[in-house]
Coordinates of C-alpha atoms in Angstrom, one line a residue:
Chain A
M1 CA 25.7 63.5 21.6
L2 CA 25.5 60.8 24.1
A3 CA 21.9 60.4 23.3
H4 CA 22.7 60.2 19.7
S5 CA 25.3 57.3 20.0
R6 CA 23.0 55.3 22.1
E7 CA 20.2 55.5 19.6
H8 CA 22.8 54.6 17.0
K9 CA 23.7 51.5 18.9
I10 CA 20.1 50.4 19.4
Y11 CA 19.7 50.9 15.6
Q12 CA 22.8 48.9 15.0
W13 CA 21.6 46.1 17.2
R14 CA 18.2 46.0 15.4
K15 CA 19.9 45.8 12.0
L16 CA 22.1 42.9 13.3
K17 CA 19.0 41.1 14.4
D18 CA 17.5 41.6 11.0
T19 CA 20.5 40.2 9.3
L20 CA 20.5 37.2 11.8
F21 CA 17.0 36.4 11.1
K22 CA 17.3 36.8 7.5
G23 CA 20.2 34.1 7.7
L24 CA 18.0 31.8 9.8
F25 CA 15.1 31.9 7.3
F26 CA 17.5 31.3 4.5
T27 CA 19.2 28.3 6.2
A28 CA 15.6 26.8 6.8
I29 CA 14.8 27.0 3.1
V30 CA 18.2 25.7 1.9
I31 CA 17.8 22.6 4.3
S32 CA 14.4 21.8 2.9
L33 CA 15.4 22.5 -0.6
A34 CA 18.5 20.4 -0.3
A35 CA 16.5 17.5 1.1
L36 CA 14.1 17.7 -1.8
A37 CA 17.0 18.0 -4.3
A38 CA 18.8 15.0 -2.7
L39 CA 15.6 12.8 -2.9
L40 CA 14.7 13.9 -6.5
G41 CA 18.2 13.4 -7.6
G42 CA 18.5 9.9 -6.2
I43 CA 15.2 9.0 -7.7
L44 CA 15.8 10.4 -11.1
M45 CA 19.4 8.9 -11.4
K46 CA 17.9 5.4 -10.5
G47 CA 14.7 5.5 -12.4
L48 CA 15.1 7.5 -15.5
P49 CA 17.0 4.8 -17.5
Y50 CA 14.0 2.5 -16.8
L51 CA 11.5 4.9 -17.8
T52 CA 10.7 3.7 -21.3
L53 CA 7.6 3.3 -23.3
D54 CA 7.6 -0.4 -22.6
F55 CA 7.5 0.4 -18.9
L56 CA 4.4 2.5 -19.3
S57 CA 2.7 0.0 -21.6
S58 CA 3.5 -3.3 -19.9
Y59 CA 1.7 -5.2 -17.1
P60 CA 3.4 -6.2 -14.0
S61 CA 5.7 -9.1 -14.1
R62 CA 8.0 -11.3 -11.9
F63 CA 11.0 -10.2 -14.1
A64 CA 11.9 -6.6 -13.3
A65 CA 13.0 -6.1 -16.9
K66 CA 9.5 -6.9 -18.2
A67 CA 7.5 -5.3 -15.6
G68 CA 5.4 -2.3 -16.3
I69 CA 2.8 0.1 -14.9
K70 CA 0.1 -0.1 -17.5
S71 CA -2.6 -1.4 -15.2
A72 CA -1.6 0.8 -12.3
L73 CA -1.5 4.0 -14.4
A74 CA -5.0 3.1 -15.8
G75 CA -6.3 2.3 -12.3
T76 CA -5.0 5.7 -11.0
F77 CA -6.6 7.7 -13.6
A78 CA -10.0 5.6 -13.5
F79 CA -9.9 6.2 -9.9
I80 CA -9.2 10.0 -10.0
M81 CA -11.9 10.4 -12.5
I82 CA -14.6 9.3 -10.1
T83 CA -13.0 10.8 -7.0
G84 CA -12.4 14.2 -8.5
P85 CA -15.8 15.0 -9.7
T86 CA -17.7 13.4 -6.6
A87 CA -15.5 15.0 -4.0
F88 CA -15.8 18.6 -5.8
V89 CA -19.5 18.4 -6.1
V90 CA -20.3 17.1 -2.7
G91 CA -17.5 19.3 -1.1
V92 CA -18.6 22.6 -2.8
L93 CA -22.2 22.0 -2.0
T94 CA -21.5 21.3 1.6
A95 CA -19.3 24.3 2.0
V96 CA -22.2 26.6 0.2
Y97 CA -24.8 25.2 2.6
L98 CA -22.7 25.9 5.7
E99 CA -21.7 29.3 4.7
E100 CA -24.8 30.6 3.1
Y101 CA -27.7 28.6 4.4
A102 CA -27.0 27.1 7.7
K103 CA -28.2 29.1 10.8
K104 CA -25.4 29.9 13.0
N105 CA -26.2 27.8 15.8
W106 CA -24.8 25.2 18.1
L107 CA -25.5 22.4 15.6
T108 CA -23.7 24.2 12.8
N109 CA -20.8 24.9 15.1
L110 CA -20.6 21.3 16.0
L111 CA -20.6 20.4 12.2
Q112 CA -18.0 22.9 11.7
L113 CA -15.8 21.6 14.3
N114 CA -16.1 18.0 13.1
I115 CA -15.2 18.8 9.6
A116 CA -12.1 20.5 10.8
N117 CA -11.3 17.3 12.8
L118 CA -12.1 15.0 10.1
A119 CA -9.3 16.5 8.0
G120 CA -6.9 15.4 10.6
V121 CA -8.1 11.7 10.8
P122 CA -5.4 9.3 9.8
S123 CA -6.1 7.9 6.3
I124 CA -6.3 4.2 7.5
V125 CA -9.3 4.9 9.4
Y126 CA -11.0 6.0 6.3
G127 CA -9.9 2.7 4.7
M128 CA -11.7 0.7 7.5
L129 CA -14.6 2.9 6.9
G130 CA -14.8 2.3 3.4
M131 CA -14.3 -1.5 3.9
V132 CA -17.3 -1.5 6.0
I133 CA -19.7 0.9 4.1
F134 CA -18.8 0.7 0.5
V135 CA -17.1 -2.9 0.0
R136 CA -19.3 -4.9 2.4
G137 CA -22.3 -2.6 3.1
L138 CA -23.2 -1.5 -0.2
G139 CA -21.7 -4.6 -1.8
L140 CA -19.6 -2.7 -4.3
G141 CA -16.5 -5.2 -3.6
R142 CA -13.2 -4.3 -4.3
S143 CA -14.0 -2.1 -7.1
V144 CA -12.7 1.2 -8.5
L145 CA -16.0 2.8 -7.4
A146 CA -15.5 1.5 -3.6
G147 CA -11.9 2.8 -3.7
A148 CA -12.9 6.1 -5.2
L149 CA -15.7 6.7 -2.8
T150 CA -13.6 5.9 0.1
M151 CA -10.8 8.4 -1.1
T152 CA -13.8 10.9 -1.6
L153 CA -14.6 10.7 2.0
L154 CA -11.0 11.1 2.9
I155 CA -10.5 14.4 0.8
L156 CA -14.0 15.9 1.5
P157 CA -13.1 17.7 4.6
V158 CA -10.2 19.4 3.0
I159 CA -12.3 20.6 0.0
V160 CA -15.1 21.8 2.3
V161 CA -12.7 23.8 4.5
A162 CA -10.8 25.4 1.3
T163 CA -14.1 26.3 -0.3
Q164 CA -15.5 27.9 2.9
E165 CA -12.3 30.0 3.1
A166 CA -12.7 31.0 -0.7
I167 CA -16.4 31.9 0.0
K168 CA -15.6 33.9 3.1
A169 CA -12.9 35.9 1.0
V170 CA -15.8 37.1 -1.4
P171 CA -16.3 41.0 -0.7
V172 CA -19.6 41.5 1.1
A173 CA -20.2 44.6 -1.3
L174 CA -20.7 42.1 -4.1
R175 CA -23.3 40.1 -2.2
H176 CA -25.0 43.4 -1.2
A177 CA -25.0 44.5 -4.9
S178 CA -26.6 41.3 -5.8
Y179 CA -29.3 41.5 -3.2
A180 CA -29.8 45.1 -3.9
L181 CA -30.7 44.1 -7.6
G182 CA -33.4 41.7 -6.2
A183 CA -31.5 38.4 -6.5
T184 CA -32.4 35.5 -4.3
T185 CA -29.8 33.8 -2.1
T186 CA -29.4 30.9 -4.8
Q187 CA -29.0 33.4 -7.5
T188 CA -26.4 35.2 -5.5
V189 CA -24.5 32.1 -4.6
F190 CA -24.3 30.7 -8.2
R191 CA -23.9 33.9 -10.1
V192 CA -21.8 36.0 -7.8
V193 CA -20.3 34.2 -5.0
L194 CA -19.2 31.0 -6.6
P195 CA -17.7 32.5 -9.7
V196 CA -15.6 34.9 -7.6
A197 CA -14.5 32.1 -5.2
M198 CA -13.7 29.6 -8.0
P199 CA -9.9 30.1 -8.3
G200 CA -9.7 29.2 -4.4
I201 CA -12.1 26.3 -4.7
L202 CA -10.3 24.9 -7.6
T203 CA -6.9 25.1 -6.0
G204 CA -8.2 23.5 -2.9
T205 CA -9.8 20.6 -4.8
I206 CA -6.9 20.0 -7.0
L207 CA -4.5 19.9 -4.0
A208 CA -6.8 17.5 -2.3
V209 CA -7.1 15.2 -5.3
S210 CA -3.2 15.0 -5.5
R211 CA -3.2 13.9 -1.9
A212 CA -5.7 11.1 -2.9
L213 CA -3.2 10.2 -5.7
G214 CA -0.5 9.1 -3.3
E215 CA -2.5 7.5 -0.6
T216 CA -1.9 3.7 -0.2
A217 CA -3.1 2.7 3.1
P218 CA -6.9 3.2 2.9
L219 CA -6.7 1.3 -0.6
I220 CA -4.8 -1.5 0.8
T221 CA -7.3 -1.7 3.6
I222 CA -10.3 -2.1 1.4
G223 CA -8.4 -4.8 -0.4
A224 CA -7.1 -3.2 -3.6
L225 CA -5.0 -5.6 -5.5
T226 CA -1.3 -5.7 -6.4
Y227 CA -1.2 -7.9 -9.5
V228 CA -3.9 -6.9 -12.0
A229 CA -3.1 -7.6 -15.6
F230 CA -6.1 -5.9 -17.3
L231 CA -7.4 -2.4 -17.6
P232 CA -10.5 -1.2 -15.6
T233 CA -13.4 -1.5 -18.0
G234 CA -15.9 0.3 -15.6
P235 CA -16.6 1.5 -12.0
M236 CA -17.2 -2.1 -10.9
S237 CA -13.9 -3.2 -12.2
E238 CA -11.1 -4.5 -9.9
F239 CA -8.0 -2.3 -10.0
T240 CA -4.6 -1.4 -8.6
V241 CA -2.9 2.0 -8.4
L242 CA 0.5 3.4 -8.7
P243 CA 1.5 3.8 -5.0
I244 CA 0.4 0.2 -4.5
Q245 CA 2.6 -1.1 -7.4
I246 CA 5.5 1.0 -6.2
F247 CA 5.1 -0.3 -2.6
N248 CA 5.2 -3.9 -3.9
W249 CA 8.3 -3.3 -5.9
V250 CA 10.3 -1.7 -3.1
S251 CA 9.7 -4.6 -0.9
R252 CA 11.0 -7.3 -3.4
P253 CA 14.2 -8.9 -2.7
Q254 CA 15.7 -8.4 -6.2
A255 CA 17.6 -5.1 -6.6
A256 CA 16.3 -4.7 -10.1
F257 CA 12.7 -4.0 -8.7
Q258 CA 14.0 -1.0 -6.7
D259 CA 15.1 0.6 -9.9
I260 CA 11.7 0.4 -11.6
A261 CA 10.1 1.4 -8.4
A262 CA 12.0 4.6 -8.8
A263 CA 10.8 4.9 -12.4
G264 CA 7.3 4.3 -11.0
I265 CA 7.9 7.2 -8.5
I266 CA 8.9 9.5 -11.4
V267 CA 5.7 8.8 -13.2
L268 CA 3.7 9.4 -9.9
L269 CA 5.5 12.7 -9.2
S270 CA 5.0 14.0 -12.8
I271 CA 1.1 13.4 -12.4
M272 CA 1.1 15.4 -9.2
L273 CA 3.3 18.1 -10.6
L274 CA 0.9 18.2 -13.7
L275 CA -2.0 18.5 -11.3
N276 CA -0.4 21.3 -9.2
G277 CA 0.5 23.0 -12.3
A278 CA -3.1 23.1 -13.4
A279 CA -4.2 24.3 -10.1
I280 CA -1.8 27.4 -10.5
Y281 CA -3.0 27.8 -14.1
L282 CA -6.7 27.7 -13.2
R283 CA -6.2 30.1 -10.2
N284 CA -4.5 32.6 -12.4
K285 CA -6.9 32.2 -15.1
Y286 CA -10.0 32.8 -13.2
R287 CA -8.5 35.4 -10.8
K288 CA -10.5 38.4 -12.2
P289 CA -9.7 41.7 -10.5
V290 CA -12.6 42.5 -8.0
E291 CA -13.3 46.1 -7.3
Chain B
M1 CA -37.2 27.0 3.4
N2 CA -38.0 26.4 -0.1
M3 CA -34.6 27.2 -1.2
K4 CA -33.2 24.5 1.3
K5 CA -35.4 21.9 -0.1
G6 CA -34.3 22.8 -3.7
L7 CA -30.8 22.5 -2.7
T8 CA -31.2 19.1 -0.9
L9 CA -33.2 17.9 -4.0
G10 CA -30.6 19.0 -6.3
L11 CA -27.9 17.4 -4.3
S12 CA -29.7 14.1 -4.2
I13 CA -30.3 14.2 -8.0
V14 CA -26.6 14.7 -8.5
M15 CA -25.6 11.7 -6.2
A16 CA -28.2 9.5 -7.6
A17 CA -27.0 10.4 -11.2
T18 CA -23.3 9.5 -10.1
L19 CA -24.4 6.2 -8.8
L20 CA -26.6 5.3 -11.7
V21 CA -23.8 6.1 -14.1
G22 CA -21.7 3.9 -12.0
C23 CA -23.9 1.0 -11.9
G24 CA -24.6 1.2 -15.7
G25 CA -21.0 0.8 -16.5
G26 CA -20.7 -2.2 -14.3
K27 CA -23.5 -4.0 -16.0
T28 CA -22.1 -3.8 -19.4
E29 CA -18.8 -5.0 -18.2
E30 CA -20.5 -8.2 -16.6
K31 CA -22.0 -9.2 -20.0
K32 CA -18.7 -9.2 -21.7
P33 CA -17.4 -12.7 -20.7
A34 CA -20.7 -14.5 -21.8
A35 CA -20.5 -12.8 -25.2
T36 CA -16.9 -14.1 -25.9
G37 CA -18.5 -17.7 -26.0
K38 CA -16.5 -20.8 -25.8
K39 CA -13.2 -19.4 -24.8
L40 CA -12.4 -19.7 -21.0
A41 CA -13.3 -16.4 -19.3
G42 CA -14.4 -15.3 -15.9
S43 CA -12.1 -14.4 -13.1
V44 CA -9.9 -16.1 -10.4
K45 CA -9.3 -14.1 -7.2
I46 CA -6.3 -14.5 -5.0
D47 CA -5.3 -12.8 -1.9
G48 CA -3.2 -13.4 1.1
S49 CA 0.3 -13.8 2.3
S50 CA 3.1 -11.4 0.7
T51 CA 5.5 -14.5 1.0
V52 CA 3.5 -16.5 -1.3
F53 CA 2.6 -13.5 -3.7
P54 CA 5.6 -13.7 -6.0
I55 CA 4.6 -17.3 -6.7
S56 CA 1.1 -16.5 -7.5
E57 CA 2.0 -13.6 -9.5
A58 CA 4.4 -15.7 -11.7
M59 CA 1.5 -18.2 -12.2
A60 CA -1.0 -15.4 -13.1
E61 CA 1.5 -13.8 -15.5
E62 CA 2.1 -17.1 -17.4
F63 CA -1.5 -18.2 -17.2
R64 CA -2.6 -15.0 -19.0
K65 CA -0.5 -15.8 -21.8
I66 CA -2.6 -18.9 -22.7
N67 CA -5.9 -17.6 -21.4
P68 CA -5.9 -13.8 -21.9
D69 CA -9.7 -13.5 -21.1
V70 CA -9.4 -14.9 -17.6
K71 CA -8.9 -12.2 -15.1
V72 CA -6.5 -13.3 -12.4
T73 CA -5.9 -10.8 -9.6
V74 CA -3.5 -11.3 -6.8
G75 CA -3.6 -9.2 -3.7
E76 CA -1.2 -9.3 -0.6
S77 CA -3.1 -8.4 2.5
G78 CA -1.2 -11.0 4.5
T79 CA -2.2 -14.4 5.3
T80 CA -4.7 -13.5 8.1
G81 CA -6.1 -10.6 6.0
G82 CA -6.5 -13.1 3.0
M83 CA -8.2 -15.7 5.1
K84 CA -10.6 -13.0 6.4
K85 CA -11.8 -12.9 2.6
F86 CA -11.6 -16.5 2.0
V87 CA -13.7 -17.6 4.8
P88 CA -16.8 -15.5 3.6
G89 CA -16.0 -16.6 0.0
E90 CA -15.0 -13.2 -1.3
I91 CA -11.8 -14.9 -3.0
D92 CA -11.3 -18.2 -4.6
I93 CA -7.7 -18.9 -3.6
A94 CA -5.8 -17.9 -0.4
D95 CA -2.1 -17.5 -0.3
A96 CA -0.9 -18.7 3.1
S97 CA 2.6 -18.8 4.9
R98 CA 1.1 -20.8 7.8
P99 CA -1.5 -23.7 7.8
I100 CA -5.0 -22.7 7.9
K101 CA -6.5 -22.4 11.5
K102 CA -9.2 -24.7 12.8
E103 CA -11.8 -21.9 13.1
E104 CA -11.1 -20.7 9.6
V105 CA -12.0 -24.1 8.2
E106 CA -15.2 -24.1 10.2
G107 CA -16.0 -20.8 8.8
V108 CA -15.7 -22.0 5.2
K109 CA -17.7 -25.1 6.0
K110 CA -20.5 -23.1 7.7
R111 CA -21.3 -21.6 4.2
G112 CA -21.6 -25.0 2.6
D113 CA -18.1 -24.9 1.1
D114 CA -14.8 -26.9 1.7
V115 CA -11.1 -26.1 1.7
I116 CA -8.4 -28.0 -0.4
E117 CA -5.0 -27.5 1.1
I118 CA -2.1 -27.5 -1.2
P119 CA 1.5 -27.1 0.1
I120 CA 2.9 -25.4 -2.8
A121 CA 6.7 -24.7 -1.9
Y122 CA 9.2 -24.5 0.9
D123 CA 10.7 -21.3 2.4
G124 CA 13.8 -21.6 4.6
L125 CA 13.9 -18.8 7.2
S126 CA 17.5 -17.6 7.2
V127 CA 19.4 -16.3 10.4
V128 CA 21.8 -13.8 9.1
I129 CA 24.8 -11.8 10.5
H130 CA 27.2 -9.0 9.2
K131 CA 29.7 -10.3 6.6
D132 CA 32.6 -9.2 8.8
N133 CA 31.2 -11.4 11.6
T134 CA 33.8 -14.1 12.0
W135 CA 32.5 -15.8 15.2
A136 CA 28.8 -16.6 14.7
G137 CA 28.9 -18.8 11.7
T138 CA 27.0 -21.7 13.5
M139 CA 24.5 -21.4 16.2
T140 CA 22.3 -23.9 18.0
V141 CA 18.7 -23.9 18.5
A142 CA 19.1 -23.4 22.1
E143 CA 21.3 -20.4 21.6
L144 CA 18.8 -18.9 19.4
K145 CA 16.0 -19.4 21.8
K146 CA 18.1 -17.9 24.6
L147 CA 18.6 -14.9 22.4
W148 CA 15.0 -14.5 21.3
E149 CA 12.8 -15.6 24.1
P150 CA 10.6 -13.0 25.8
T151 CA 12.5 -13.0 29.0
S152 CA 15.9 -12.8 27.3
T153 CA 18.4 -10.6 28.8
V154 CA 21.2 -11.2 26.2
K155 CA 22.6 -7.8 25.3
K156 CA 26.2 -8.8 24.2
W157 CA 27.6 -11.7 22.0
S158 CA 29.8 -12.9 24.9
E159 CA 26.5 -13.8 26.7
I160 CA 25.3 -16.4 24.1
R161 CA 28.6 -18.4 24.0
A162 CA 31.8 -17.8 26.0
G163 CA 34.5 -16.7 23.8
W164 CA 32.4 -14.5 21.6
P165 CA 33.3 -10.8 21.6
D166 CA 32.2 -8.6 24.4
Q167 CA 30.1 -6.4 22.0
P168 CA 26.6 -5.4 21.9
I169 CA 24.3 -7.4 19.8
K170 CA 21.7 -5.6 17.5
L171 CA 18.6 -7.7 16.6
Y172 CA 16.4 -7.3 13.5
G173 CA 13.3 -9.1 12.7
P174 CA 9.9 -9.0 10.7
G175 CA 7.0 -7.2 12.2
T176 CA 4.7 -9.1 14.6
A177 CA 1.8 -9.3 12.1
S178 CA 3.9 -11.4 9.7
G179 CA 3.7 -15.3 9.1
T180 CA 7.6 -15.4 9.2
F181 CA 7.4 -14.0 12.8
E182 CA 4.9 -16.5 13.9
Y183 CA 6.7 -19.4 12.3
F184 CA 10.2 -18.3 13.9
T185 CA 9.0 -18.0 17.3
E186 CA 7.0 -21.1 17.2
V187 CA 9.9 -23.4 16.4
I188 CA 12.7 -21.4 18.1
V189 CA 11.1 -20.1 21.2
G190 CA 8.5 -22.7 21.5
K191 CA 5.5 -20.5 21.5
S192 CA 4.0 -18.8 18.4
K193 CA 4.3 -14.9 18.6
S194 CA 6.4 -15.1 21.9
S195 CA 9.3 -13.1 21.4
R196 CA 11.6 -10.5 23.0
A197 CA 10.4 -7.0 21.9
D198 CA 13.4 -4.9 21.9
F199 CA 14.5 -5.6 18.2
T200 CA 14.3 -3.5 15.1
A201 CA 11.0 -4.7 13.4
S202 CA 9.9 -4.0 9.8
E203 CA 7.3 -5.4 7.6
D204 CA 9.7 -4.8 4.7
D205 CA 12.4 -7.4 4.6
N206 CA 14.7 -4.9 2.5
V207 CA 14.9 -2.8 5.7
L208 CA 16.1 -5.7 7.5
V209 CA 18.5 -6.5 4.8
K210 CA 19.9 -3.0 4.9
G211 CA 20.2 -3.1 8.7
V212 CA 22.1 -6.3 8.9
A213 CA 24.3 -5.3 5.9
G214 CA 25.3 -2.0 7.7
D215 CA 26.0 -3.1 11.3
K216 CA 28.7 -5.3 12.2
N217 CA 27.0 -6.5 15.3
A218 CA 23.8 -7.3 13.8
L219 CA 21.7 -10.4 13.7
G220 CA 18.5 -10.8 11.9
Y221 CA 16.2 -13.3 10.4
F222 CA 14.0 -13.4 7.3
G223 CA 12.9 -15.5 4.2
Y224 CA 15.5 -17.4 2.3
V225 CA 14.9 -15.5 -0.9
Y226 CA 15.9 -12.2 0.7
Y227 CA 19.4 -13.9 1.7
L228 CA 19.6 -15.4 -1.7
H229 CA 19.6 -12.0 -3.4
N230 CA 21.8 -10.3 -0.9
K231 CA 24.4 -13.0 -0.5
E232 CA 27.4 -10.8 -1.1
K233 CA 26.3 -8.3 1.5
M234 CA 25.9 -10.8 4.6
K235 CA 26.6 -14.2 5.9
V236 CA 24.1 -16.8 6.8
V237 CA 24.1 -18.7 10.1
S238 CA 24.3 -22.6 10.0
I239 CA 21.8 -24.1 12.4
D240 CA 22.8 -26.9 14.6
T241 CA 20.1 -29.1 16.1
G242 CA 22.7 -31.4 17.6
K243 CA 23.2 -33.4 14.5
G244 CA 25.7 -31.1 12.9
A245 CA 25.4 -27.7 11.6
V246 CA 23.2 -27.1 8.4
T247 CA 23.4 -24.2 6.1
P248 CA 20.2 -23.2 4.4
S249 CA 20.4 -23.9 0.6
E250 CA 18.1 -25.2 -2.0
Q251 CA 19.2 -28.6 -1.4
T252 CA 19.0 -28.8 2.5
I253 CA 15.6 -26.9 2.5
K254 CA 14.2 -29.4 -0.2
D255 CA 15.4 -32.7 1.6
G256 CA 14.3 -31.3 5.0
T257 CA 17.9 -31.4 6.6
Y258 CA 17.7 -27.6 7.3
K259 CA 15.7 -27.9 10.5
P260 CA 13.7 -26.5 12.1
L261 CA 13.5 -23.4 10.0
S262 CA 12.3 -24.7 6.7
R263 CA 8.7 -24.4 6.5
P264 CA 6.0 -25.3 3.8
I265 CA 3.8 -22.3 2.4
F266 CA 0.5 -23.0 1.0
I267 CA -2.3 -22.1 -1.2
Y268 CA -5.9 -22.9 -0.2
V269 CA -8.6 -23.4 -2.9
S270 CA -12.5 -23.1 -2.2
K271 CA -14.1 -26.3 -3.4
K272 CA -17.0 -24.2 -4.6
S273 CA -14.7 -22.1 -6.7
L274 CA -13.1 -25.1 -8.2
E275 CA -16.5 -26.0 -9.9
R276 CA -15.9 -22.9 -12.2
P277 CA -13.8 -24.0 -15.2
E278 CA -11.5 -21.0 -15.1
V279 CA -10.6 -21.6 -11.4
K280 CA -10.0 -25.5 -12.0
E281 CA -7.9 -24.7 -15.1
F282 CA -5.9 -22.1 -13.2
V283 CA -5.3 -24.5 -10.2
T284 CA -4.2 -27.2 -12.6
F285 CA -2.0 -24.8 -14.6
Y286 CA -0.5 -23.9 -11.1
L287 CA 0.4 -27.3 -10.1
K288 CA 1.7 -28.3 -13.6
N289 CA 4.1 -25.4 -13.7
A290 CA 5.0 -25.4 -10.1
S291 CA 8.5 -27.1 -10.6
K292 CA 9.4 -24.8 -13.4
L293 CA 8.3 -21.3 -12.1
I294 CA 8.8 -21.6 -8.2
P295 CA 12.6 -21.5 -8.3
Q296 CA 12.5 -18.5 -10.7
V297 CA 11.1 -16.5 -7.8
G298 CA 13.5 -17.8 -5.3
Y299 CA 11.4 -20.5 -3.6
V300 CA 12.2 -24.3 -3.2
P301 CA 9.7 -26.4 -5.1
Y302 CA 8.5 -29.9 -3.7
A303 CA 9.4 -33.0 -5.8
E304 CA 7.4 -33.3 -9.0
S305 CA 5.4 -36.3 -7.5
H306 CA 4.0 -34.1 -4.8
Y307 CA 2.5 -31.8 -7.4
Q308 CA 1.0 -34.8 -9.4
E309 CA -0.6 -36.2 -6.2
M310 CA -2.0 -32.7 -5.6
L311 CA -3.3 -32.7 -9.0
K312 CA -5.5 -35.7 -8.4
K313 CA -7.0 -33.9 -5.2
V314 CA -8.3 -31.1 -7.5
Q315 CA -9.7 -33.3 -10.3

């Protein structure tokens, strides 16, 4: 009887602990969601009235009422069009090399360690690197191409690591089956491993690209401009991007610029949401059951 | 081993192709201006101080209405950042909130070019306090120096002038990389960039505006235009140089009685760039419209005769 009641007490205590932790976790998520809601609410209230077709199709102006994001929006798109594919191709091939071809020796380990470290380097350092290599070294000037390549370097480590994880998750039985049929390493990689790993790779890439979308510091360092009243006509064109335009408006003395900055933020957030939505869609579409 | 070579080769081909596609696009773009013929085309590149940015932006915006094919771009990487691009000839015009330095002029001359200095407008640095501050409406330069010098130990208002409240003082000012900081320390403390360090610093003047507006014991300084647009939220301090207190206003900044915090801001034009018709046209436009456009963005223009004189300098 006594033993039974003691056991019961322990059980109750554990139950209580369980409830406590549940409460703690719930509070944590409420705090972060509340912060997000407050932020989004404030921006939507401020910016939505200014989010008009004119705002999307006008060039920047010294009058807030006339200013728009046409050149910034086009610049952002041009820049993502180069960064996305370049980073994807180079990143995936690097990961494939490291996972499938490289011998497991100290050199590979060193490379691996450095790639992981690179993912944590502050973005402004990449800006300085881009300034030296692309803008001055290769003479690309302050072009979309120079900006996009700088950003490619910035997000490459993230894509490499994500791809490696996705490749590692491919069941070994699939590779064995492929080899058993007489396939070479390359055939196995391109026909078996990569297709299976693709959802993970795409998710990693898209998330990395949306990070590049919001970065300002490296682009300011390489000398991306603030006032541009023409659309990029090619990779060598000068450009501006949304975060730079928003940054400029936020620091203006006239209060009206704060409002259109909020409208700009809404546009930037929508693009990011769209990209992240695409990541989820692609992940679900390509995730075939592997048995 | 073969496989590895194949992969390397594949990789190089992809990269080479990307680069080639890139260059191809660039070439067609460069051909365009030539094809448009007589109309003024080409590009004018401006970079530099974020203080001067709104003026150059206004000029670019209006210029575009007349010459839609000239691509005018304006950056804001700071006075020094702009000079770093101006000296090697990467840009045509440098916006500056301080006079050009000797070594910068030498750098430009070294590549066979020369600089034309154009003081374009005045900016009156404003010292501001909270709107409920009833005591510090006027301060002397000596008091400001005592407050801001690097060795300053002033922590309370009462330590600046006897009779002021025994309340802590909270200081706000621009970041150390800004031209405003350089100018303020030079004329108030007596040595450029020499300031006490225990103040809230921000490169974004709106942060300073919010700080001063929300803190009864605050004192801060920034460009006149930020005071102009936040007049109802704060009070401006009149500066006494010994000849009576002067409040910054368009009039006192322009006639030079607001001393010593009224400063000229500049654009510097490369003489070589000026040989290009589009740059010459743009600078001419800049000077002809200065009196009209500069007040619109919150700065104080020079007298019209000054711009006429500058026009002769660039012809």
